[in-house]
Short mmCIF file of N, CA and C in Angstrom, two decimals:
data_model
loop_
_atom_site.label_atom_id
_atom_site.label_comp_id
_atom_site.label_asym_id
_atom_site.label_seq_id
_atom_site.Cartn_x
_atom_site.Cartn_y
_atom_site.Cartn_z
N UNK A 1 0.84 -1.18 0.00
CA UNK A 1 0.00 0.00 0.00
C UNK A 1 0.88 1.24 0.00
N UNK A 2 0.28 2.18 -1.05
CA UNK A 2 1.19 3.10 -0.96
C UNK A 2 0.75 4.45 0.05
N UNK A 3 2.24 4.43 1.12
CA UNK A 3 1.93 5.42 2.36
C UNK A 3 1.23 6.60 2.18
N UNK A 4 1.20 7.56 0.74
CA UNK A 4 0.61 8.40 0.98
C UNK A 4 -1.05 8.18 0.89
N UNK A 5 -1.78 7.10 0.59
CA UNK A 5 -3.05 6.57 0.62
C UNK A 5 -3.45 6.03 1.84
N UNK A 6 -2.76 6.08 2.71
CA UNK A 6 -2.35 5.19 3.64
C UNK A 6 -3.75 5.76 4.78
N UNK A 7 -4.39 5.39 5.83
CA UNK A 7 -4.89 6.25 6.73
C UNK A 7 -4.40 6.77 8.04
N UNK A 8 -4.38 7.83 8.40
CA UNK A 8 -3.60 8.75 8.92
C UNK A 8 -2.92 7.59 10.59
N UNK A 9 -3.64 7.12 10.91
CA UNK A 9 -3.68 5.99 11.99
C UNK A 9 -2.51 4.90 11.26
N UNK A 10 -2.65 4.47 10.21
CA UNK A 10 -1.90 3.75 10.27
C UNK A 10 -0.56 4.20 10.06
N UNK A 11 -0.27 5.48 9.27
CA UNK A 11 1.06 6.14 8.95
C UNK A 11 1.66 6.22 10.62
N UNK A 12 0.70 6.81 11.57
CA UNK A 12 1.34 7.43 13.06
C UNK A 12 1.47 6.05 13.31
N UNK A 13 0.77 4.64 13.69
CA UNK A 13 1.56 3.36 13.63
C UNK A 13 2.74 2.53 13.31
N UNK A 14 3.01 3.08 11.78
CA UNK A 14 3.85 2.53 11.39
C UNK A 14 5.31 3.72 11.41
N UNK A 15 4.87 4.73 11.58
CA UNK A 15 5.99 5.84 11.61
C UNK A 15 6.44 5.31 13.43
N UNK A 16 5.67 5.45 14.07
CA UNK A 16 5.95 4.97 15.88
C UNK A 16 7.22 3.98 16.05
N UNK A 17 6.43 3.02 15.10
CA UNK A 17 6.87 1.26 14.83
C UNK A 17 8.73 1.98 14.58
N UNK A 18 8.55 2.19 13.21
CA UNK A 18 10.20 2.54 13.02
C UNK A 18 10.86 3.28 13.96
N UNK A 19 10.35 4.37 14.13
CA UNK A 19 11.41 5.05 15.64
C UNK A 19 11.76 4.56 16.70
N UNK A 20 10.60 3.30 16.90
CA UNK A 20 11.12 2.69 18.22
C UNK A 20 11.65 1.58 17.79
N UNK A 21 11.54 1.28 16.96
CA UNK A 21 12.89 -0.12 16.26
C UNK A 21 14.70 0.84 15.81
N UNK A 22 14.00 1.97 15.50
CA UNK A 22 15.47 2.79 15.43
C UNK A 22 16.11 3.05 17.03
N UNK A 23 15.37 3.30 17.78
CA UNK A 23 15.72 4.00 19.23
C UNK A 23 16.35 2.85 20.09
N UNK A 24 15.68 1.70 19.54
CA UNK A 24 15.87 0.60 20.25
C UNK A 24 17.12 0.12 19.90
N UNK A 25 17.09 0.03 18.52
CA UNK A 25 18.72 -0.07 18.09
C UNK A 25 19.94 0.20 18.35
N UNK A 26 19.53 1.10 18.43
CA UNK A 26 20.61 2.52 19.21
C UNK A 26 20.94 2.29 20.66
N UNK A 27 20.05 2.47 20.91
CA UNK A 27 20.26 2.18 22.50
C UNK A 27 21.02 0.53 22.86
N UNK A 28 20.61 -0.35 21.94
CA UNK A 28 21.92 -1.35 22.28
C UNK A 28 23.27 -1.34 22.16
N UNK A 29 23.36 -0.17 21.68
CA UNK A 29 25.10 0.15 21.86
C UNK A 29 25.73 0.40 23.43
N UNK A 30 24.33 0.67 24.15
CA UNK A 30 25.13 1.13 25.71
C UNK A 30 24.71 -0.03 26.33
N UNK A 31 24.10 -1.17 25.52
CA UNK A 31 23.97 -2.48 26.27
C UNK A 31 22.71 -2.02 27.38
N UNK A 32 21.91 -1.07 26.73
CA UNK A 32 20.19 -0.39 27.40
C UNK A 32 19.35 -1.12 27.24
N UNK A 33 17.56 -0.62 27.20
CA UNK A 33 16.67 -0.73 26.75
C UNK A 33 15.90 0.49 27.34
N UNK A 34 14.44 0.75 26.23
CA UNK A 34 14.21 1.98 26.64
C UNK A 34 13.56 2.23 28.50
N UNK A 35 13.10 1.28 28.80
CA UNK A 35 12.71 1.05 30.38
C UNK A 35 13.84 1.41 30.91
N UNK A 36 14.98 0.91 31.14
CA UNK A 36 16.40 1.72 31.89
C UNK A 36 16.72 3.14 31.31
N UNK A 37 16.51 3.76 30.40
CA UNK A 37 16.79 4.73 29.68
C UNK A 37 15.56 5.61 30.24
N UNK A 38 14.78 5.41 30.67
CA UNK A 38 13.63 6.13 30.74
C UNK A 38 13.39 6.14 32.58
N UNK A 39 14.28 5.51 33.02
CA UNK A 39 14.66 4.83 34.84
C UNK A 39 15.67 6.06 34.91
N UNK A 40 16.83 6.00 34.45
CA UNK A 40 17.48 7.57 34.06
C UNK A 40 17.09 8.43 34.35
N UNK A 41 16.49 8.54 33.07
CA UNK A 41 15.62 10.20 33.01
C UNK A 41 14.56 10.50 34.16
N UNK A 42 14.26 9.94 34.36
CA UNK A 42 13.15 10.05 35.83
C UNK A 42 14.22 10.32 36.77
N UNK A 43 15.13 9.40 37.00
CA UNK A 43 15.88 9.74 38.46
C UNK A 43 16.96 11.39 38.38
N UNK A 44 17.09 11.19 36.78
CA UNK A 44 17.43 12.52 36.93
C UNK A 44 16.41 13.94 37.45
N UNK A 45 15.55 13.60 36.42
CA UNK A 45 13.95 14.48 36.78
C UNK A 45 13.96 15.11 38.66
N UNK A 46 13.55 13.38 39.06
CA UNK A 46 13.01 13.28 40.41
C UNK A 46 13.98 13.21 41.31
N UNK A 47 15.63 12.73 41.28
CA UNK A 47 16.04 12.41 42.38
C UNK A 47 15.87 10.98 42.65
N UNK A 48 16.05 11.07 43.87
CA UNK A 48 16.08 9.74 45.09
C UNK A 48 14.86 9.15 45.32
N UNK A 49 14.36 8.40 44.36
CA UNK A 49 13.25 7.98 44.31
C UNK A 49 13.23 6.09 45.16
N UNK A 50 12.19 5.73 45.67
CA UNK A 50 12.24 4.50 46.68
C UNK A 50 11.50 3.61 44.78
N UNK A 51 11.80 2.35 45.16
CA UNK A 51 11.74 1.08 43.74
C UNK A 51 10.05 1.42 43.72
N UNK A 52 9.12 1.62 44.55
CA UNK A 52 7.84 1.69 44.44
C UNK A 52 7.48 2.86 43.77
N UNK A 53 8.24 4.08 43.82
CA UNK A 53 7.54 5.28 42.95
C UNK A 53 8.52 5.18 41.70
N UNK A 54 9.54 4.56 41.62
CA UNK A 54 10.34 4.92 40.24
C UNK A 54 9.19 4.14 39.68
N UNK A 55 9.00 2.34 40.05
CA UNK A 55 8.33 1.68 39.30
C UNK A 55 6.67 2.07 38.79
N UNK A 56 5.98 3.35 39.50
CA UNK A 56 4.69 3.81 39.49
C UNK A 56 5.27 5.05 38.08
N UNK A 57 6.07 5.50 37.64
CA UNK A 57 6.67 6.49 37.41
C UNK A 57 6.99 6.26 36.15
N UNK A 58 7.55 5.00 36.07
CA UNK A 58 8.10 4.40 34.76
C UNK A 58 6.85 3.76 34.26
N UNK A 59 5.87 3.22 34.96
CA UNK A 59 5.03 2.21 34.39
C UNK A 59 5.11 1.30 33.87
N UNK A 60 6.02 0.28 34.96
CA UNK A 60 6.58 -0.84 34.83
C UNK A 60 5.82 -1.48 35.89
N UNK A 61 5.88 -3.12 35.83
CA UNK A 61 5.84 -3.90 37.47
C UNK A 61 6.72 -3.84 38.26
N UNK A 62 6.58 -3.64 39.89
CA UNK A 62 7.36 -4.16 40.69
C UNK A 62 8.88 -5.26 40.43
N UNK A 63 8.13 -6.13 39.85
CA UNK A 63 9.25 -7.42 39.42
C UNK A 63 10.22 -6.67 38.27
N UNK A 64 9.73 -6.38 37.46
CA UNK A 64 10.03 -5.73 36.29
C UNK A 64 11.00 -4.20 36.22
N UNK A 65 11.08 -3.54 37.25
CA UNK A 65 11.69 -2.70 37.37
C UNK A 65 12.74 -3.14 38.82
N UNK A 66 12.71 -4.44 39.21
CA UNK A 66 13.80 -4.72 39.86
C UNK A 66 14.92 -5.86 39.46
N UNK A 67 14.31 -6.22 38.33
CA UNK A 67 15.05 -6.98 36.96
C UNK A 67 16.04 -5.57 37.06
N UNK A 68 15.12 -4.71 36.11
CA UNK A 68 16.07 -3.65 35.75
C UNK A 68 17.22 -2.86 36.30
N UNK A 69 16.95 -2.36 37.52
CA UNK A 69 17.66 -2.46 37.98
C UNK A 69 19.08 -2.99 39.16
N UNK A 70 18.33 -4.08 39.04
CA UNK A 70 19.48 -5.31 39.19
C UNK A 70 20.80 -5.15 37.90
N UNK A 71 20.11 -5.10 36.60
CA UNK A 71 21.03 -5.03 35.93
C UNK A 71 21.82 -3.48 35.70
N UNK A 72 20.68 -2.56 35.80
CA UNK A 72 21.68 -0.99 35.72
C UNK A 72 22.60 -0.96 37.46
N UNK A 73 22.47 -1.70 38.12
CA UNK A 73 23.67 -1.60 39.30
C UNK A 73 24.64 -2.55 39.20
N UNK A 74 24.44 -3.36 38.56
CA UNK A 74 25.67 -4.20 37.98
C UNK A 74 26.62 -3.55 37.30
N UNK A 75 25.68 -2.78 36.15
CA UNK A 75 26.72 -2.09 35.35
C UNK A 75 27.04 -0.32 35.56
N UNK A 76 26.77 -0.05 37.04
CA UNK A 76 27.33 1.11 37.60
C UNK A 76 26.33 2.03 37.30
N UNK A 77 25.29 1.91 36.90
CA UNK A 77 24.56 2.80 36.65
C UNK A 77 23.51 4.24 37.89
N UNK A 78 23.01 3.06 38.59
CA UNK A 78 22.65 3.27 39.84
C UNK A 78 22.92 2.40 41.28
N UNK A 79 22.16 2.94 42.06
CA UNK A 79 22.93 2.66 43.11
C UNK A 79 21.93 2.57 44.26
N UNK A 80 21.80 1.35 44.55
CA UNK A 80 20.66 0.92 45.67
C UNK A 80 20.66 1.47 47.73
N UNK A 81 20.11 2.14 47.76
CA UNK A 81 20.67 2.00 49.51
C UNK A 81 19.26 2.42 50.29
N UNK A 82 19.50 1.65 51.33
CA UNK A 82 18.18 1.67 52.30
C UNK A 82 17.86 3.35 52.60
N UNK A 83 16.88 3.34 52.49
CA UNK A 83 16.01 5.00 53.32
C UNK A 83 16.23 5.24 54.62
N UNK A 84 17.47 6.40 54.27
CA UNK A 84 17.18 6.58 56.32
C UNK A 84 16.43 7.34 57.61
N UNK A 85 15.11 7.40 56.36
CA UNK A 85 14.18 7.51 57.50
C UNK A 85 12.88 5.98 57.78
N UNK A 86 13.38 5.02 56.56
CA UNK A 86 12.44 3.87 56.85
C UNK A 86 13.66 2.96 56.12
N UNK A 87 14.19 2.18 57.04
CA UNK A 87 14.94 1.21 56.50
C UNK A 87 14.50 -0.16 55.78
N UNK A 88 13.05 -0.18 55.79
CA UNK A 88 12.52 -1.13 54.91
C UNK A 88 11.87 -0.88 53.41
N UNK A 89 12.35 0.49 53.41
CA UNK A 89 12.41 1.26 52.06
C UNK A 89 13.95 0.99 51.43
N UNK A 90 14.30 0.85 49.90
CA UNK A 90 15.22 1.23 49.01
C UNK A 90 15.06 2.50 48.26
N UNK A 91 16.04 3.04 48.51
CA UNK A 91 16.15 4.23 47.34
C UNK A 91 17.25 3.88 46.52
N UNK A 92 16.97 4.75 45.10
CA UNK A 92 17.72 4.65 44.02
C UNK A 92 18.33 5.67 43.32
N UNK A 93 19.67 5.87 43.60
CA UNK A 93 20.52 7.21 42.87
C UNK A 93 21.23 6.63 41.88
N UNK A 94 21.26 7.69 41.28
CA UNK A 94 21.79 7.77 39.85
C UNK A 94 23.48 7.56 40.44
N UNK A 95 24.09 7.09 39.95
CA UNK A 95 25.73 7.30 40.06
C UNK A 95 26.36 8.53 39.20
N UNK A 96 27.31 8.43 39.75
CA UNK A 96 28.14 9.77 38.34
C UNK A 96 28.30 8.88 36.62
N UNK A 97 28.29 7.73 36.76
CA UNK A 97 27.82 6.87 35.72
C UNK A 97 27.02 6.90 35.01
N UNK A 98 25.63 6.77 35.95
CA UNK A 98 24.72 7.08 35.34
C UNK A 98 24.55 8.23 34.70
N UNK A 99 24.84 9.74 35.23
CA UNK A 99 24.67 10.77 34.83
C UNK A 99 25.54 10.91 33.62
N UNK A 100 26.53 10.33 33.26
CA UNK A 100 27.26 10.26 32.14
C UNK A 100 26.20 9.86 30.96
N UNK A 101 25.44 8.66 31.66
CA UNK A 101 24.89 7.76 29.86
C UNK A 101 23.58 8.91 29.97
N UNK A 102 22.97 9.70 30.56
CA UNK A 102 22.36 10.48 30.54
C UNK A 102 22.89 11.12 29.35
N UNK A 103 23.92 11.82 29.73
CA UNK A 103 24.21 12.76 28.46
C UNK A 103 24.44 12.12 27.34
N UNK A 104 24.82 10.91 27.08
CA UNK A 104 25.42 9.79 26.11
C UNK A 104 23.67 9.43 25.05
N UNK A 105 22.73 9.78 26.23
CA UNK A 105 21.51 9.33 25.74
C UNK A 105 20.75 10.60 25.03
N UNK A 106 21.21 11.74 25.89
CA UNK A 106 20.96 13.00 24.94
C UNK A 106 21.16 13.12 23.63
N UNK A 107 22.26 12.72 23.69
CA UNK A 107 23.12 13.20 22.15
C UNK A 107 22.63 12.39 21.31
N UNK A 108 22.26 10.77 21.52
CA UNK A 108 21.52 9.93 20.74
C UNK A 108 20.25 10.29 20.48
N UNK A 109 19.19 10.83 21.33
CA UNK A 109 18.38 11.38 20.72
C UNK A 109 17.94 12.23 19.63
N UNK A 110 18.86 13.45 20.09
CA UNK A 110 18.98 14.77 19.53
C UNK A 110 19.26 13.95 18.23
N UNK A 111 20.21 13.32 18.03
CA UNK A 111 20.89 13.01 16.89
C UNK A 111 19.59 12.14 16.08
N UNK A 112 19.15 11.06 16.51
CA UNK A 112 18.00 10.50 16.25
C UNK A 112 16.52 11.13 15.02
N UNK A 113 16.11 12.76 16.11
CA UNK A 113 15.20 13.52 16.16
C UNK A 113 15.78 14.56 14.60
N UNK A 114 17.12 14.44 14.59
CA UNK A 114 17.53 15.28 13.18
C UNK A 114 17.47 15.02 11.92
N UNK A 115 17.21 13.28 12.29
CA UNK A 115 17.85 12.10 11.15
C UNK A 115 16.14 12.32 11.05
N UNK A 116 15.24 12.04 11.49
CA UNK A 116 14.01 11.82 11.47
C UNK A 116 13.57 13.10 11.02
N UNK A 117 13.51 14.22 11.19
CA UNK A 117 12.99 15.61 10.84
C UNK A 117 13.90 16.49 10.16
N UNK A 118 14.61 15.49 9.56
CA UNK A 118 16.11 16.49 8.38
C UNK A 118 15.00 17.30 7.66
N UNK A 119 14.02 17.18 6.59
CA UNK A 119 13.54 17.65 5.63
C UNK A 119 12.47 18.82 5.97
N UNK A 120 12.26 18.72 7.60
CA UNK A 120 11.18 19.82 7.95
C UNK A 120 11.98 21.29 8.43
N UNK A 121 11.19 21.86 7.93
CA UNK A 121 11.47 23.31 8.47
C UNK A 121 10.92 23.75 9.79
N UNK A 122 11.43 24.60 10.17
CA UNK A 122 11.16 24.76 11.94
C UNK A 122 9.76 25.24 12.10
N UNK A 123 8.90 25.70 11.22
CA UNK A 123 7.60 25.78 11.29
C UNK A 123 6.60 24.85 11.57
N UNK A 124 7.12 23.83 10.41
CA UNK A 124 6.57 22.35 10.42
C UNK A 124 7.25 21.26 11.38
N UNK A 125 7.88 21.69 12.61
CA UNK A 125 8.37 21.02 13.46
C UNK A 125 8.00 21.70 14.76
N UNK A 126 7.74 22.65 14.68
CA UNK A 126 6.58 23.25 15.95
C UNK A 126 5.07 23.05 15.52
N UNK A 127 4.69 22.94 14.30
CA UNK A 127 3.18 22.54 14.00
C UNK A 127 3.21 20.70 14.18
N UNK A 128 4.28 19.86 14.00
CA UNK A 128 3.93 18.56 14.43
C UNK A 128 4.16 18.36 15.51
N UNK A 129 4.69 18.86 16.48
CA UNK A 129 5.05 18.77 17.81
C UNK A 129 3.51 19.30 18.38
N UNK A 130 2.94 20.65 17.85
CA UNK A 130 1.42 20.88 18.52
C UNK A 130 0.30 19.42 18.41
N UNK A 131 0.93 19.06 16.63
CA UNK A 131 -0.71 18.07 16.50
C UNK A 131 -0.40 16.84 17.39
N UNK A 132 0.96 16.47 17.24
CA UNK A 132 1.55 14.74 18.45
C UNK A 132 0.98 15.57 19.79
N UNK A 133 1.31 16.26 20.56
CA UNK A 133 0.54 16.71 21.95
C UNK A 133 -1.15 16.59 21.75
N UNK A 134 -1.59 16.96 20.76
CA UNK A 134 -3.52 17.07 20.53
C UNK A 134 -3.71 15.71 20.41
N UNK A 135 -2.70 14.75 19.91
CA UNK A 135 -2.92 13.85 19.53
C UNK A 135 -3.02 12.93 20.78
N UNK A 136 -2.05 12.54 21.92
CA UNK A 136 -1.67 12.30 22.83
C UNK A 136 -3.17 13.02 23.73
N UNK A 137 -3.31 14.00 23.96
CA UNK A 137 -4.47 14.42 24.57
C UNK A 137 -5.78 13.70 24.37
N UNK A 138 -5.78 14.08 22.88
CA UNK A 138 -7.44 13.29 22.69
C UNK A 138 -7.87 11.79 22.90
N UNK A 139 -6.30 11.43 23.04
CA UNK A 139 -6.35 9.56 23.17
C UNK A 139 -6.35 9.36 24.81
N UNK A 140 -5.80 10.32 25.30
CA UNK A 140 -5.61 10.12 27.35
C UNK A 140 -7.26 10.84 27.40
N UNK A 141 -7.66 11.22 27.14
CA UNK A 141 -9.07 11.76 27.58
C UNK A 141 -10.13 11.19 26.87
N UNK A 142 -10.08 9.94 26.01
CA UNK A 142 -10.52 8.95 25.47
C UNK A 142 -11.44 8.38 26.19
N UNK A 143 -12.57 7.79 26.06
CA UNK A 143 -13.06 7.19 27.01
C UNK A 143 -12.60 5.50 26.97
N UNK A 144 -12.01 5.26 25.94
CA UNK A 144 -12.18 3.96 25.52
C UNK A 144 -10.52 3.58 26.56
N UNK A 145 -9.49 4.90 26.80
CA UNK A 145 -8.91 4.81 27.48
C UNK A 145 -8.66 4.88 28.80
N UNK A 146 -10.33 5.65 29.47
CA UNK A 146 -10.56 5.69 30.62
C UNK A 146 -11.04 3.96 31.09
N UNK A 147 -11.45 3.20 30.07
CA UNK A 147 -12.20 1.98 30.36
C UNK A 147 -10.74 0.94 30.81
N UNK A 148 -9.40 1.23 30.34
CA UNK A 148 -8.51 0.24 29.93
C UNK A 148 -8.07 -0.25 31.84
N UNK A 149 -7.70 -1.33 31.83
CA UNK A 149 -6.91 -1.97 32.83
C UNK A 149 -6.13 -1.07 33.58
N UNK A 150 -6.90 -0.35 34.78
CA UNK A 150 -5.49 0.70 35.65
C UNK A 150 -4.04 -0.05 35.73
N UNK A 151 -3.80 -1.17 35.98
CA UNK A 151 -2.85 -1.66 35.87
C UNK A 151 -1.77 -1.63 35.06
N UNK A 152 -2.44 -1.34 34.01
CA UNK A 152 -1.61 -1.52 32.45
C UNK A 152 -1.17 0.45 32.54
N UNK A 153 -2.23 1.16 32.89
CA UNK A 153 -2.14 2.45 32.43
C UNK A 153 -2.91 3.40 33.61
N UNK A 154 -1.99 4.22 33.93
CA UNK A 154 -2.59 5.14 35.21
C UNK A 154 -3.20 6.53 34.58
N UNK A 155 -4.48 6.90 34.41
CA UNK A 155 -4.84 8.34 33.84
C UNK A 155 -4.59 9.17 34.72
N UNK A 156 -4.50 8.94 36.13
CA UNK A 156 -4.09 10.08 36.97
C UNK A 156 -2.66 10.36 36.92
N UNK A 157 -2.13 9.61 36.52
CA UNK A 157 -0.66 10.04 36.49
C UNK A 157 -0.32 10.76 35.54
N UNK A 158 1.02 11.78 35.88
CA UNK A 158 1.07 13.07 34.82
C UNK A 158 1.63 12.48 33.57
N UNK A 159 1.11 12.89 32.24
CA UNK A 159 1.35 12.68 31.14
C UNK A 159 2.68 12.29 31.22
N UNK A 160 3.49 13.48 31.37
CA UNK A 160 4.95 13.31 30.92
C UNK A 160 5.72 12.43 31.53
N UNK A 161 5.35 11.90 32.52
CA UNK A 161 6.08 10.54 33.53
C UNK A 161 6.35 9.66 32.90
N UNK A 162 4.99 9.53 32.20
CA UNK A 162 5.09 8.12 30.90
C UNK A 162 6.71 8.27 30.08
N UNK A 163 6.50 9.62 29.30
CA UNK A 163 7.18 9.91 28.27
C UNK A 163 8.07 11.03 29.00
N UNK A 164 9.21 10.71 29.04
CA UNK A 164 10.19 11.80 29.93
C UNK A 164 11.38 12.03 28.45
N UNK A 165 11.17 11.93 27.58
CA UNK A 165 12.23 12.78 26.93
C UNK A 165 12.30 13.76 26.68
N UNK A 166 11.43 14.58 27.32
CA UNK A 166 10.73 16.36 26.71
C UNK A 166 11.94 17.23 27.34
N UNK A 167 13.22 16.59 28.37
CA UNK A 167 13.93 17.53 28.71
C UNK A 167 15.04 17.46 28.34
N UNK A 168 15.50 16.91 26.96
CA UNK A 168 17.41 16.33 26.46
C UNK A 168 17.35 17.28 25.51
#
């Protein structure tokens, strides 16, 4: 089928599809995935966050975000230590490591976001940046998304938690 016949749903599908098979790519050069990459950016965001709000934050499971970082403290990334005001709490800091692939992850983006929007002009890159936000809006205020599994997806939680690259 040819893309420009295409319906507008399926182009934002299949355009999604490639960026995150490109991003994903990429990101195996630091031996990542975007869940640790996005564990990062939050702890940079937030700080000293305990495994229960990074994992509410990231919108991951419990189990699933202590996979993860099992493996980002292996490889120096962060850094586990009890709460010392509740020692049956963990908190999680970034290392000076971590804050390194931070910037390592910047530059891959940026770089990413240029390769992807070489041909637009800065007009048409502040007008697709407005319609992806309208777009993102009208689907979180969805009803069909108010119906979905809280589990899977928190509507009270702030948009950008989900998606934390809005600050590289």
């Amino acid at each position: 089928m040819d893309s420009r016949n295409m319906p507008i749903q399926m182009l934002l599908m299949k355009s999604a599809h490639l960026l995150k098979y490109q991003t994903v790519s990429l990101l195996e050069r630091f031996d990542m995935n975007l869940g640790q990459a996005a564990i990062l950016f939050i702890l940079k965001r937030y700080g000293n966050l305990t495994q229960r709000q990074l994992s509410g934050r990231v919108g991951i499971t419990p189990p699933s975000i202590n996979v993860a970082l099992r493996k980002m403290d292996e490889k120096g990334l962060v850094k586990k230590e009890a709460d010392p005001d509740d020692q049956r709490k963990t908190r999680i800091h970034l290392t000076d490591m971590g804050k390194s692939r931070i910037e390592d992850l910047k530059q891959l983006f940026r770089k990413t976001e240029e390769i992807t929007l070489q041909d637009f002009r800065e007009e048409e890159r502040l007008l697709l940046r407005r319609f992806l936000v309208q777009i993102e809006e009208n689907i979180m205020d969805s009803k069909e998304l108010k119906d979905m599994d809280q589990r899977i997806f928190n509507p009270e939680q702030k948009r950008s938690d989900k998606y934390l690259w809005e600050n590289y």
